[in-house]
Short mmCIF file of C-alpha atoms in Angstrom, two decimals:
data_model
loop_
_atom_site.label_atom_id
_atom_site.label_comp_id
_atom_site.label_asym_id
_atom_site.label_seq_id
_atom_site.Cartn_x
_atom_site.Cartn_y
_atom_site.Cartn_z
CA LYS A 328 74.20 92.72 -12.15
CA GLN A 329 73.59 92.37 -8.41
CA GLU A 330 75.59 94.77 -6.23
CA VAL A 331 75.69 94.73 -2.43
CA THR A 332 76.68 97.75 -0.37
CA GLN A 333 77.32 97.94 3.36
CA ILE A 334 77.27 101.05 5.51
CA PRO A 335 79.17 102.05 7.55
CA ALA A 336 82.51 100.63 6.43
CA ALA A 337 83.83 100.85 9.97
CA LEU A 338 82.35 101.46 13.39
CA SER A 339 83.91 101.89 16.83
CA VAL A 340 81.63 101.96 19.88
CA PRO A 341 81.84 101.55 23.65
CA GLU A 342 80.65 98.35 25.24
CA GLY A 343 76.92 98.18 25.93
CA GLU A 344 75.70 100.18 22.94
CA ASN A 345 73.00 98.91 20.60
CA LEU A 346 74.16 98.89 16.98
CA VAL A 347 72.63 98.86 13.51
CA LEU A 348 74.56 97.67 10.48
CA ASN A 349 73.09 98.33 7.06
CA CYS A 350 73.11 96.33 3.84
CA SER A 351 71.54 97.27 0.51
CA PHE A 352 71.26 95.33 -2.74
CA THR A 353 70.29 96.46 -6.23
CA ASP A 354 68.26 93.47 -7.51
CA SER A 355 65.31 92.46 -5.33
CA ALA A 356 65.03 89.01 -6.98
CA ILE A 357 66.91 87.18 -4.25
CA TYR A 358 66.44 83.72 -2.72
CA ASN A 359 67.90 84.60 0.65
CA LEU A 360 70.16 87.00 2.53
CA GLN A 361 72.78 85.98 5.04
CA TRP A 362 74.82 87.82 7.61
CA PHE A 363 78.28 86.48 8.37
CA ARG A 364 80.97 87.31 10.88
CA GLN A 365 84.67 87.17 9.97
CA ASP A 366 87.44 87.33 12.53
CA PRO A 367 90.96 88.30 11.39
CA GLY A 368 92.67 85.43 9.60
CA LYS A 369 89.62 83.22 9.92
CA GLY A 370 86.85 81.98 7.68
CA LEU A 371 83.26 83.16 7.75
CA THR A 372 80.74 82.17 10.41
CA SER A 373 77.07 82.31 9.46
CA LEU A 374 75.05 84.39 11.92
CA LEU A 375 71.58 84.60 10.42
CA LEU A 376 69.90 83.48 7.19
CA ILE A 377 66.67 85.13 6.05
CA GLN A 378 64.68 83.45 3.29
CA SER A 379 63.13 85.78 0.71
CA SER A 380 59.65 85.09 2.13
CA GLN A 381 60.69 86.10 5.66
CA ARG A 382 60.90 89.55 7.23
CA GLU A 383 63.32 88.90 10.07
CA GLN A 384 65.36 86.38 12.01
CA THR A 385 66.63 86.49 15.58
CA SER A 386 69.45 84.71 17.37
CA GLY A 387 70.34 85.79 20.88
CA ARG A 388 71.37 89.45 20.83
CA LEU A 389 71.22 89.57 17.03
CA ASN A 390 68.22 90.49 14.93
CA ALA A 391 68.25 90.78 11.14
CA SER A 392 65.45 92.27 9.07
CA LEU A 393 64.80 92.06 5.35
CA ASP A 394 62.81 94.44 3.15
CA LYS A 395 63.14 92.79 -0.23
CA SER A 396 61.12 95.35 -2.16
CA SER A 397 63.37 98.20 -1.09
CA GLY A 398 66.54 96.11 -1.32
CA ARG A 399 67.59 96.59 2.29
CA SER A 400 68.56 94.58 5.34
CA THR A 401 69.70 95.62 8.78
CA LEU A 402 71.57 93.71 11.44
CA TYR A 403 70.79 94.87 14.96
CA ILE A 404 73.22 93.98 17.73
CA ALA A 405 71.92 94.57 21.25
CA ALA A 406 74.14 95.37 24.22
CA SER A 407 77.41 95.07 22.30
CA GLN A 408 80.42 93.36 23.88
CA PRO A 409 84.16 93.45 23.09
CA GLY A 410 83.81 89.88 21.79
CA ASP A 411 81.54 91.20 19.04
CA SER A 412 84.52 92.94 17.44
CA ALA A 413 84.89 91.51 13.93
CA THR A 414 83.99 92.23 10.31
CA TYR A 415 80.33 91.68 9.47
CA LEU A 416 79.48 90.67 5.92
CA CYS A 417 76.12 90.66 4.20
CA ALA A 418 75.52 88.34 1.23
CA VAL A 419 72.60 87.61 -1.10
CA SER A 420 71.86 84.65 -3.36
CA GLY A 421 69.79 84.81 -6.51
CA ASN A 422 68.64 82.17 -8.95
CA THR A 423 72.03 80.56 -8.79
CA ASP A 424 73.46 79.34 -5.53
CA LYS A 425 76.45 81.65 -5.43
CA LEU A 426 76.62 84.33 -2.77
CA ILE A 427 77.27 87.96 -3.65
CA PHE A 428 78.93 89.78 -0.77
CA GLY A 429 79.22 93.34 0.35
CA THR A 430 82.59 94.72 1.42
CA GLY A 431 81.72 94.45 5.10
CA THR A 432 81.51 96.60 8.21
CA ARG A 433 84.53 96.46 10.56
CA LEU A 434 83.22 96.69 14.09
CA GLN A 435 85.30 97.45 17.16
CA VAL A 436 83.68 97.39 20.59
CA PHE A 437 85.94 98.80 23.32
CA PRO A 438 85.56 98.20 27.07
CA GLY B 1023 81.85 67.12 14.04
CA ALA B 1024 84.42 68.30 11.54
CA GLY B 1025 83.76 71.47 9.61
CA VAL B 1026 85.16 72.49 6.24
CA SER B 1027 88.94 72.19 6.17
CA GLN B 1028 91.40 73.70 3.72
CA SER B 1029 95.08 73.10 3.09
CA PRO B 1030 97.56 74.55 3.08
CA ARG B 1031 96.55 77.46 5.31
CA TYR B 1032 99.34 79.60 3.87
CA LYS B 1033 101.13 79.35 0.55
CA VAL B 1034 103.93 81.50 -0.81
CA ALA B 1035 104.67 81.09 -4.50
CA LYS B 1036 107.09 82.72 -6.88
CA ARG B 1037 105.50 84.36 -9.91
CA GLY B 1038 105.05 81.76 -12.62
CA GLN B 1039 104.73 78.76 -10.31
CA ASP B 1040 101.70 76.49 -10.26
CA VAL B 1041 99.77 76.00 -7.00
CA ALA B 1042 97.07 73.59 -5.83
CA LEU B 1043 94.68 74.40 -3.00
CA ARG B 1044 92.62 71.68 -1.33
CA CYS B 1045 89.17 71.78 0.23
CA ASP B 1046 87.58 69.04 2.34
CA PRO B 1047 83.87 69.84 2.68
CA ILE B 1048 81.56 68.64 5.42
CA SER B 1049 80.82 64.96 4.80
CA GLY B 1050 77.69 64.45 2.71
CA HIS B 1051 77.38 68.04 1.56
CA VAL B 1052 76.18 68.22 -2.03
CA SER B 1053 77.24 71.75 -2.93
CA LEU B 1054 80.76 73.16 -2.88
CA PHE B 1055 81.84 76.72 -3.64
CA TRP B 1056 85.15 78.52 -4.10
CA TYR B 1057 85.50 82.24 -3.39
CA GLN B 1058 88.43 84.67 -3.65
CA GLN B 1059 88.83 87.41 -1.05
CA ALA B 1060 91.22 90.27 -1.71
CA LEU B 1061 92.48 92.33 1.21
CA GLY B 1062 89.77 94.60 2.60
CA GLN B 1063 87.11 93.24 0.26
CA GLY B 1064 84.22 90.82 0.51
CA PRO B 1065 84.61 87.33 -0.97
CA GLU B 1066 83.95 87.00 -4.70
CA PHE B 1067 82.51 83.87 -6.28
CA LEU B 1068 84.80 81.72 -8.40
CA THR B 1069 83.06 78.41 -9.10
CA TYR B 1070 80.35 76.00 -7.90
CA PHE B 1071 80.03 72.20 -7.84
CA GLN B 1072 76.97 70.08 -7.28
CA ASN B 1073 78.44 66.69 -6.39
CA GLU B 1074 81.10 66.13 -9.07
CA ALA B 1075 79.50 68.40 -11.66
CA GLN B 1076 80.91 71.90 -12.10
CA LEU B 1077 77.72 73.84 -12.74
CA ASP B 1078 79.07 77.38 -12.69
CA LYS B 1079 82.61 78.59 -13.36
CA SER B 1080 81.68 82.09 -14.39
CA GLY B 1081 83.79 83.69 -11.66
CA LEU B 1082 87.11 82.15 -12.60
CA PRO B 1083 89.24 85.16 -13.61
CA SER B 1084 91.23 83.49 -16.36
CA ASP B 1085 92.01 80.16 -17.98
CA ARG B 1086 94.91 79.84 -15.55
CA PHE B 1087 92.35 78.88 -12.89
CA PHE B 1088 90.98 75.35 -12.85
CA ALA B 1089 88.87 73.51 -10.27
CA GLU B 1090 87.81 69.91 -9.92
CA ARG B 1091 85.81 67.66 -7.59
CA PRO B 1092 86.19 64.25 -9.23
CA GLU B 1093 84.42 62.09 -6.64
CA GLY B 1094 81.96 64.63 -5.36
CA SER B 1095 83.76 65.25 -2.08
CA VAL B 1096 87.26 66.79 -1.93
CA SER B 1097 87.90 69.66 -4.32
CA THR B 1098 91.11 71.17 -5.65
CA LEU B 1099 91.58 74.68 -7.03
CA LYS B 1100 94.62 74.91 -9.26
CA ILE B 1101 96.24 78.13 -10.42
CA GLN B 1102 98.80 77.88 -13.19
CA ARG B 1103 101.58 80.39 -13.82
CA THR B 1104 100.67 82.46 -10.76
CA GLN B 1105 100.70 86.26 -11.01
CA GLN B 1106 100.96 88.85 -8.24
CA GLU B 1107 97.30 89.77 -8.71
CA ASP B 1108 96.39 86.21 -7.67
CA SER B 1109 97.48 87.04 -4.10
CA ALA B 1110 94.36 86.68 -1.97
CA VAL B 1111 92.61 84.41 0.50
CA TYR B 1112 90.83 81.52 -1.21
CA LEU B 1113 87.77 80.35 0.68
CA CYS B 1114 85.88 77.11 0.22
CA ALA B 1115 82.30 76.59 1.39
CA SER B 1116 79.88 73.68 1.36
CA SER B 1117 76.16 73.30 1.90
CA PRO B 1118 73.98 70.25 2.44
CA SER B 1119 71.64 70.58 -0.53
CA ALA B 1120 71.37 71.90 -4.04
CA SER B 1121 68.35 74.05 -3.33
CA GLY B 1122 70.15 77.32 -2.79
CA THR B 1123 68.27 77.96 0.42
CA ASP B 1124 70.77 76.48 2.88
CA THR B 1125 73.51 78.17 4.84
CA GLN B 1126 76.97 77.85 3.34
CA TYR B 1127 79.63 76.65 5.79
CA PHE B 1128 83.04 78.18 5.19
CA GLY B 1129 86.52 76.85 5.75
CA PRO B 1130 89.34 78.95 7.26
CA GLY B 1131 90.77 79.77 3.83
CA THR B 1132 94.17 79.52 2.17
CA ARG B 1133 96.17 82.74 2.08
CA LEU B 1134 98.16 82.80 -1.17
CA THR B 1135 101.01 85.26 -1.56
CA VAL B 1136 102.68 85.50 -4.96
CA LEU B 1137 106.10 87.15 -4.94
#
């Protein structure tokens, strides 16, 4: 059974720092891995999707890497801003379309 | 362009009542998913539709939970005889294809509180 773990569970940093959020999964037979952002009381916003054949994806200040063989992904946030404060969720999909989520990393960036 | 919408946004039910939660996916999206998110946890899969066909309902926690998508667009998640452990946010997501390689687009969720 696929299990997804995210470390750390919570993170509080001053504005401007570069951050790394970690995600690990137990079954390397995945189709893709996605990183989502969730603001309080809101739904999920997709940030980056990495197909199983890819190693990384970049969007603006965000970069996500995937090492399928070791079951790990990292989300790198450059030059963090207070507006980046949210919960970040990692999710994988296997041979069915459903997503299996980690429990998330709660990020707070203070001015 | 409209995203995924869900209604109601908030629902309070007394234990034992039946509830119905609605999801309007993005127009033309083939796949539709329901997830349940307990407080402080990641979303957990409930069920999946490809057009009107319910292809996976392995995540439904009991036979009190029922979902339908009769015309391949709007979907309804029904919970009968609600229990306190059903209190959660119910998220709906849609994606354009059935390939499993597309991003899922999520609605804002329905927060269900069972008293």
